Amino acid sequence: MHHKKPPFVAGNWKMHMTIQEAKLLAAAIIQARLELSEAEIVLIPPFTALRSVKKLAGESPVQLGAQNLFWEEQGAYTGEISAPMLKNVGCRYVVIGHSERRQYFGETDATVNKKIAGALNSKLNPIVCMGETLEEREAGKTMPRVESQIQAGLAGLTPEQFREIIIAYEPIWAIGTGKTATPGQAEEVHAFIREKLAEIYGKEAAFCAIIIYGGSVKPANSYSLFREKNIDGFLVGGASLEADSFIQIIKEAIRAYKEEQ
Ligand code: PGA
């Protein structure tokens, strides 16, 4: 039996939002949270807006995440931000290995692995991204690609450490393109990821793992994606930049969740 977990929905604002804009967006979502209590909601602003958003969130259950970190705790690393700094500003989560970081900033499974360790040392929960390119999908290499990202990215984690991690499956061809994976395509990979995690960490830990989908999630596809057995929530980019669409995505996931109860 597979019991559906409550929706985990994170809004990745990427390189958008001044402090003023971030405060407006966050305030609207924090306000709406009162009617969305079944969901875990995470706001992931740029570094410059973290403190302002945290101040607004206060004691609200809306959580804060960062988009990246460096693995060292401190030192001569101009331009980088460490896990203790993120913890200090009030983050609970940090995105690691987003495909845009891999594509434009040279991140690899090896750097992902070090960043996970850095995050865990400061008691941050990593949201670890993985996913295939269009060429890999068309060549039938989706599963091997994702498997190698799990093997190398999560290498060396103890089962206890693994429990702190959220996995985000984000097919690269679906990110920012308007081409969402169909619920069936997403579910197939989510089920595969859970199966691989079960082989490494055991059935129980894999069953409990939160595996979220990202790539053109919209109010119109949230319900049908969340209905799938192994999809536990979303990492939302574009549609998280407006309060209305982000809130609607959460509402649709909650609707699907309630139908499973
Ligand atoms: P998108 O981005 O929703 O704009 O496709 C998703 C992501 O990159 O996390």
mmCIF file of C-alpha atoms and ligand atoms in Angstrom:
data_model
loop_
_atom_site.group_PDB
_atom_site.id
_atom_site.type_symbol
_atom_site.label_atom_id
_atom_site.label_comp_id
_atom_site.label_asym_id
_atom_site.label_seq_id
_atom_site.Cartn_x
_atom_site.Cartn_y
_atom_site.Cartn_z
ATOM 1 C CA MET A 1 0.000 0.000 0.000
ATOM 2 C CA HIS A 2 1.257 3.424 -0.853
ATOM 3 C CA HIS A 3 -0.205 6.248 1.172
ATOM 4 C CA LYS A 4 0.008 9.621 -0.417
ATOM 5 C CA LYS A 5 2.168 12.121 1.459
ATOM 6 C CA PRO A 6 1.002 15.734 1.858
ATOM 7 C CA PRO A 7 2.113 17.946 -1.038
ATOM 8 C CA PHE A 8 5.592 19.494 -0.809
ATOM 9 C CA VAL A 9 5.638 22.566 -3.053
ATOM 10 C CA ALA A 10 8.673 24.798 -3.475
ATOM 11 C CA GLY A 11 8.850 27.995 -5.511
ATOM 12 C CA ASN A 12 12.263 28.570 -7.091
ATOM 13 C CA TRP A 13 12.372 32.255 -7.925
ATOM 14 C CA LYS A 14 15.735 31.914 -9.699
ATOM 15 C CA MET A 15 17.329 35.286 -10.596
ATOM 16 C CA HIS A 16 14.152 37.292 -10.145
ATOM 17 C CA MET A 17 12.781 39.699 -7.544
ATOM 18 C CA THR A 18 14.145 42.800 -5.898
ATOM 19 C CA ILE A 19 13.677 42.925 -2.139
ATOM 20 C CA GLN A 20 10.485 44.940 -2.587
ATOM 21 C CA GLU A 21 9.058 42.508 -5.154
ATOM 22 C CA ALA A 22 10.061 39.531 -3.041
ATOM 23 C CA LYS A 23 8.251 40.939 -0.027
ATOM 24 C CA LEU A 24 5.033 41.466 -1.977
ATOM 25 C CA LEU A 25 5.091 37.954 -3.410
ATOM 26 C CA ALA A 26 6.007 36.332 -0.099
ATOM 27 C CA ALA A 27 3.356 38.268 1.805
ATOM 28 C CA ALA A 28 0.621 37.058 -0.548
ATOM 29 C CA ILE A 29 1.704 33.439 -0.189
ATOM 30 C CA ILE A 30 2.123 33.613 3.574
ATOM 31 C CA GLN A 31 -1.368 35.061 3.820
ATOM 32 C CA ALA A 32 -2.824 32.326 1.601
ATOM 33 C CA ARG A 33 -1.049 29.628 3.628
ATOM 34 C CA LEU A 34 -3.894 29.761 6.166
ATOM 35 C CA GLU A 35 -6.089 27.938 3.646
ATOM 36 C CA LEU A 36 -3.327 25.628 2.437
ATOM 37 C CA SER A 37 -2.369 24.002 5.704
ATOM 38 C CA GLU A 38 -2.074 20.489 4.267
ATOM 39 C CA ALA A 39 0.951 21.464 2.167
ATOM 40 C CA GLU A 40 4.609 22.078 3.014
ATOM 41 C CA ILE A 41 5.354 25.355 1.243
ATOM 42 C CA VAL A 42 8.917 26.498 0.584
ATOM 43 C CA LEU A 43 9.927 29.875 -0.857
ATOM 44 C CA ILE A 44 13.320 29.990 -2.580
ATOM 45 C CA PRO A 45 14.213 33.629 -3.274
ATOM 46 C CA PRO A 46 17.580 34.932 -4.457
ATOM 47 C CA PHE A 47 20.154 35.330 -1.653
ATOM 48 C CA THR A 48 19.576 39.080 -1.468
ATOM 49 C CA ALA A 49 15.926 38.652 -0.454
ATOM 50 C CA LEU A 50 16.312 35.764 2.005
ATOM 51 C CA ARG A 51 16.384 37.902 5.108
ATOM 52 C CA SER A 52 13.387 40.034 4.121
ATOM 53 C CA VAL A 53 11.297 36.994 3.246
ATOM 54 C CA LYS A 54 12.296 35.282 6.493
ATOM 55 C CA LYS A 55 11.249 38.316 8.508
ATOM 56 C CA LEU A 56 7.841 38.277 6.829
ATOM 57 C CA ALA A 57 7.396 34.537 7.317
ATOM 58 C CA GLY A 58 8.172 34.874 11.027
ATOM 59 C CA GLU A 59 6.580 31.987 12.854
ATOM 60 C CA SER A 60 4.429 31.003 9.864
ATOM 61 C CA PRO A 61 4.946 27.409 8.684
ATOM 62 C CA VAL A 62 6.058 28.705 5.274
ATOM 63 C CA GLN A 63 9.683 27.624 4.972
ATOM 64 C CA LEU A 64 12.675 29.303 3.426
ATOM 65 C CA GLY A 65 15.150 27.770 0.994
ATOM 66 C CA ALA A 66 18.232 28.971 -0.890
ATOM 67 C CA GLN A 67 19.093 28.258 -4.519
ATOM 68 C CA ASN A 68 22.708 27.205 -4.026
ATOM 69 C CA LEU A 69 25.595 27.067 -1.562
ATOM 70 C CA PHE A 70 29.309 26.349 -1.434
ATOM 71 C CA TRP A 71 30.515 23.313 0.520
ATOM 72 C CA GLU A 72 33.159 24.992 2.697
ATOM 73 C CA GLU A 73 31.955 26.645 5.906
ATOM 74 C CA GLN A 74 33.967 29.841 5.449
ATOM 75 C CA GLY A 75 37.160 31.130 3.898
ATOM 76 C CA ALA A 76 38.668 32.889 0.911
ATOM 77 C CA TYR A 77 36.005 31.959 -1.654
ATOM 78 C CA THR A 78 34.963 35.281 -3.147
ATOM 79 C CA GLY A 79 31.355 35.343 -4.224
ATOM 80 C CA GLU A 80 30.275 32.180 -2.430
ATOM 81 C CA ILE A 81 27.756 31.565 0.368
ATOM 82 C CA SER A 82 28.103 28.783 2.934
ATOM 83 C CA ALA A 83 25.655 26.499 4.700
ATOM 84 C CA PRO A 84 26.156 28.145 8.135
ATOM 85 C CA MET A 85 25.320 31.506 6.508
ATOM 86 C CA LEU A 86 22.119 30.088 5.061
ATOM 87 C CA LYS A 87 21.200 28.515 8.370
ATOM 88 C CA ASN A 88 21.886 31.832 10.065
ATOM 89 C CA VAL A 89 19.504 33.719 7.774
ATOM 90 C CA GLY A 90 16.739 31.216 8.516
ATOM 91 C CA CYS A 91 16.862 28.697 5.670
ATOM 92 C CA ARG A 92 15.673 25.185 6.211
ATOM 93 C CA TYR A 93 16.229 23.964 2.638
ATOM 94 C CA VAL A 94 18.810 24.477 -0.103
ATOM 95 C CA VAL A 95 18.567 23.514 -3.770
ATOM 96 C CA ILE A 96 21.607 21.575 -4.968
ATOM 97 C CA GLY A 97 22.594 20.677 -8.520
ATOM 98 C CA HIS A 98 19.830 22.482 -10.372
ATOM 99 C CA SER A 99 20.251 21.823 -14.102
ATOM 100 C CA GLU A 100 20.928 25.523 -14.679
ATOM 101 C CA ARG A 101 23.843 25.316 -12.225
ATOM 102 C CA ARG A 102 25.102 22.222 -14.025
ATOM 103 C CA GLN A 103 24.692 23.825 -17.452
ATOM 104 C CA TYR A 104 26.032 27.348 -16.853
ATOM 105 C CA PHE A 105 28.238 27.030 -13.780
ATOM 106 C CA GLY A 106 30.010 23.756 -14.292
ATOM 107 C CA GLU A 107 28.396 21.796 -11.475
ATOM 108 C CA THR A 108 28.735 18.029 -11.615
ATOM 109 C CA ASP A 109 27.611 15.036 -9.590
ATOM 110 C CA ALA A 110 30.902 15.366 -7.687
ATOM 111 C CA THR A 111 30.215 18.976 -6.635
ATOM 112 C CA VAL A 112 26.623 18.032 -5.852
ATOM 113 C CA ASN A 113 27.950 15.358 -3.527
ATOM 114 C CA LYS A 114 30.190 17.828 -1.662
ATOM 115 C CA LYS A 115 27.412 20.391 -1.423
ATOM 116 C CA ILE A 116 25.058 17.820 0.072
ATOM 117 C CA ALA A 117 27.648 17.099 2.767
ATOM 118 C CA GLY A 118 28.092 20.826 3.420
ATOM 119 C CA ALA A 119 24.351 21.342 3.747
ATOM 120 C CA LEU A 120 23.857 18.355 6.057
ATOM 121 C CA ASN A 121 26.707 19.477 8.335
ATOM 122 C CA SER A 122 24.724 22.646 9.001
ATOM 123 C CA LYS A 123 21.414 20.794 9.354
ATOM 124 C CA LEU A 124 19.991 22.153 6.116
ATOM 125 C CA ASN A 125 17.739 19.867 4.062
ATOM 126 C CA PRO A 126 19.089 19.561 0.505
ATOM 127 C CA ILE A 127 16.690 19.530 -2.438
ATOM 128 C CA VAL A 128 18.820 17.545 -4.872
ATOM 129 C CA CYS A 129 17.971 17.991 -8.555
ATOM 130 C CA MET A 130 18.421 15.416 -11.298
ATOM 131 C CA GLY A 131 17.073 14.807 -14.775
ATOM 132 C CA GLU A 132 17.897 13.996 -18.365
ATOM 133 C CA THR A 133 18.390 16.153 -21.457
ATOM 134 C CA LEU A 134 16.174 15.816 -24.514
ATOM 135 C CA GLU A 135 18.956 13.946 -26.368
ATOM 136 C CA GLU A 136 19.282 11.489 -23.492
ATOM 137 C CA ARG A 137 15.530 10.902 -23.422
ATOM 138 C CA GLU A 138 15.350 10.380 -27.177
ATOM 139 C CA ALA A 139 18.280 7.980 -27.037
ATOM 140 C CA GLY A 140 16.497 5.948 -24.350
ATOM 141 C CA LYS A 141 19.053 6.964 -21.724
ATOM 142 C CA THR A 142 16.771 8.610 -19.181
ATOM 143 C CA MET A 143 16.974 5.862 -16.559
ATOM 144 C CA PRO A 144 20.763 5.312 -16.782
ATOM 145 C CA ARG A 145 21.290 9.075 -16.546
ATOM 146 C CA VAL A 146 19.131 9.416 -13.456
ATOM 147 C CA GLU A 147 20.645 6.310 -11.917
ATOM 148 C CA SER A 148 24.169 7.680 -12.311
ATOM 149 C CA GLN A 149 23.079 10.986 -10.778
ATOM 150 C CA ILE A 150 21.765 9.080 -7.768
ATOM 151 C CA GLN A 151 24.856 6.876 -7.481
ATOM 152 C CA ALA A 152 27.404 9.682 -7.798
ATOM 153 C CA GLY A 153 25.445 12.578 -6.322
ATOM 154 C CA LEU A 154 24.352 10.722 -3.192
ATOM 155 C CA ALA A 155 27.542 8.635 -2.825
ATOM 156 C CA GLY A 156 28.607 7.955 0.740
ATOM 157 C CA LEU A 157 25.427 9.094 2.465
ATOM 158 C CA THR A 158 24.366 7.138 5.515
ATOM 159 C CA PRO A 159 20.705 6.064 5.698
ATOM 160 C CA GLU A 160 20.210 8.689 8.439
ATOM 161 C CA GLN A 161 21.615 11.405 6.194
ATOM 162 C CA PHE A 162 19.512 10.179 3.295
ATOM 163 C CA ARG A 163 16.353 10.840 5.332
ATOM 164 C CA GLU A 164 17.133 14.558 5.332
ATOM 165 C CA ILE A 165 17.137 14.800 1.541
ATOM 166 C CA ILE A 166 14.414 15.788 -0.916
ATOM 167 C CA ILE A 167 14.853 14.596 -4.500
ATOM 168 C CA ALA A 168 13.666 16.777 -7.382
ATOM 169 C CA TYR A 169 13.265 15.055 -10.737
ATOM 170 C CA GLU A 170 13.448 17.761 -13.393
ATOM 171 C CA PRO A 171 13.690 16.654 -17.011
ATOM 172 C CA ILE A 172 15.793 19.407 -18.549
ATOM 173 C CA TRP A 173 13.643 19.575 -21.696
ATOM 174 C CA ALA A 174 10.658 20.502 -19.510
ATOM 175 C CA ILE A 175 12.286 23.346 -17.549
ATOM 176 C CA GLY A 176 11.099 26.782 -18.609
ATOM 177 C CA THR A 177 9.938 25.413 -21.948
ATOM 178 C CA GLY A 178 6.228 25.013 -21.324
ATOM 179 C CA LYS A 179 6.677 21.323 -22.207
ATOM 180 C CA THR A 180 5.609 19.516 -19.067
ATOM 181 C CA ALA A 181 6.321 15.825 -18.778
ATOM 182 C CA THR A 182 3.019 13.975 -18.971
ATOM 183 C CA PRO A 183 1.922 12.526 -15.635
ATOM 184 C CA GLY A 184 2.811 9.099 -17.026
ATOM 185 C CA GLN A 185 6.315 10.156 -18.108
ATOM 186 C CA ALA A 186 7.001 11.799 -14.757
ATOM 187 C CA GLU A 187 5.590 8.901 -12.758
ATOM 188 C CA GLU A 188 7.702 6.393 -14.662
ATOM 189 C CA VAL A 189 10.910 8.149 -13.634
ATOM 190 C CA HIS A 190 9.733 8.848 -10.079
ATOM 191 C CA ALA A 191 8.920 5.166 -9.623
ATOM 192 C CA PHE A 192 12.338 4.257 -11.012
ATOM 193 C CA ILE A 193 14.080 6.701 -8.652
ATOM 194 C CA ARG A 194 12.212 5.271 -5.665
ATOM 195 C CA GLU A 195 13.143 1.753 -6.724
ATOM 196 C CA LYS A 196 16.845 2.671 -6.966
ATOM 197 C CA LEU A 197 16.696 4.426 -3.594
ATOM 198 C CA ALA A 198 15.141 1.278 -2.126
ATOM 199 C CA GLU A 199 18.066 -0.779 -3.415
ATOM 200 C CA ILE A 200 20.544 1.540 -1.703
ATOM 201 C CA TYR A 201 18.789 2.675 1.479
ATOM 202 C CA GLY A 202 16.096 0.045 1.945
ATOM 203 C CA LYS A 203 12.393 -0.034 1.202
ATOM 204 C CA GLU A 204 11.268 1.893 4.250
ATOM 205 C CA ALA A 205 13.581 4.868 3.661
ATOM 206 C CA ALA A 206 12.718 4.948 -0.048
ATOM 207 C CA PHE A 207 9.026 4.810 0.759
ATOM 208 C CA CYS A 208 9.381 7.811 3.086
ATOM 209 C CA ALA A 209 11.536 9.820 0.665
ATOM 210 C CA ILE A 210 9.973 12.962 -0.774
ATOM 211 C CA ILE A 211 10.410 12.980 -4.562
ATOM 212 C CA ILE A 212 9.114 16.105 -6.260
ATOM 213 C CA TYR A 213 8.691 16.920 -9.948
ATOM 214 C CA GLY A 214 9.862 20.100 -11.681
ATOM 215 C CA GLY A 215 9.514 21.388 -15.229
ATOM 216 C CA SER A 216 6.691 23.669 -16.391
ATOM 217 C CA VAL A 217 4.386 22.868 -13.483
ATOM 218 C CA LYS A 218 1.259 24.992 -13.831
ATOM 219 C CA PRO A 219 -2.159 25.237 -12.151
ATOM 220 C CA ALA A 220 -3.573 23.223 -15.075
ATOM 221 C CA ASN A 221 -1.279 20.195 -14.621
ATOM 222 C CA SER A 222 -0.697 20.171 -10.861
ATOM 223 C CA TYR A 223 -3.721 18.000 -10.073
ATOM 224 C CA SER A 224 -3.019 15.285 -12.626
ATOM 225 C CA LEU A 225 0.702 15.145 -11.780
ATOM 226 C CA PHE A 226 0.048 14.948 -8.047
ATOM 227 C CA ARG A 227 -2.465 12.131 -8.579
ATOM 228 C CA GLU A 228 0.450 9.924 -9.598
ATOM 229 C CA LYS A 229 1.567 7.511 -6.918
ATOM 230 C CA ASN A 230 5.223 8.514 -6.662
ATOM 231 C CA ILE A 231 4.944 12.280 -7.148
ATOM 232 C CA ASP A 232 5.084 13.972 -3.751
ATOM 233 C CA GLY A 233 5.092 17.611 -4.823
ATOM 234 C CA PHE A 234 6.705 20.162 -7.081
ATOM 235 C CA LEU A 235 9.655 22.429 -7.665
ATOM 236 C CA VAL A 236 8.048 25.330 -9.501
ATOM 237 C CA GLY A 237 9.980 27.955 -11.445
ATOM 238 C CA GLY A 238 8.098 30.340 -13.739
ATOM 239 C CA ALA A 239 4.672 29.782 -12.212
ATOM 240 C CA SER A 240 5.997 30.562 -8.713
ATOM 241 C CA LEU A 241 6.727 34.178 -9.653
ATOM 242 C CA GLU A 242 3.080 35.135 -9.330
ATOM 243 C CA ALA A 243 1.192 34.491 -6.120
ATOM 244 C CA ASP A 244 -2.020 33.474 -7.881
ATOM 245 C CA SER A 245 -0.534 30.737 -10.036
ATOM 246 C CA PHE A 246 1.680 29.395 -7.237
ATOM 247 C CA ILE A 247 -1.244 29.275 -4.795
ATOM 248 C CA GLN A 248 -3.427 27.601 -7.409
ATOM 249 C CA ILE A 249 -0.778 24.927 -7.991
ATOM 250 C CA ILE A 250 -0.773 24.208 -4.255
ATOM 251 C CA LYS A 251 -4.583 24.129 -4.116
ATOM 252 C CA GLU A 252 -4.755 21.649 -6.994
ATOM 253 C CA ALA A 253 -2.190 19.386 -5.339
ATOM 254 C CA ILE A 254 -4.156 19.511 -2.083
ATOM 255 C CA ARG A 255 -7.330 18.627 -4.007
ATOM 256 C CA ALA A 256 -5.603 15.562 -5.450
ATOM 257 C CA TYR A 257 -4.182 14.707 -2.017
ATOM 258 C CA LYS A 258 -7.587 14.866 -0.333
ATOM 259 C CA GLU A 259 -9.094 12.532 -2.902
ATOM 260 C CA GLU A 260 -6.553 9.891 -1.921
ATOM 261 C CA GLN A 261 -7.428 10.065 1.762
HETATM 262 P P1 PGA B 1 9.917 25.946 -14.555
HETATM 263 O O1 PGA B 1 11.251 25.734 -13.704
HETATM 264 O O2 PGA B 1 8.748 25.662 -13.634
HETATM 265 O O3 PGA B 1 9.957 27.397 -14.972
HETATM 266 O O4 PGA B 1 9.939 25.004 -15.699
HETATM 267 C C1 PGA B 1 11.377 24.641 -12.846
HETATM 268 C C2 PGA B 1 12.731 24.651 -12.172
HETATM 269 O O5 PGA B 1 13.722 24.977 -12.848
HETATM 270 O O6 PGA B 1 12.857 24.361 -10.974
#
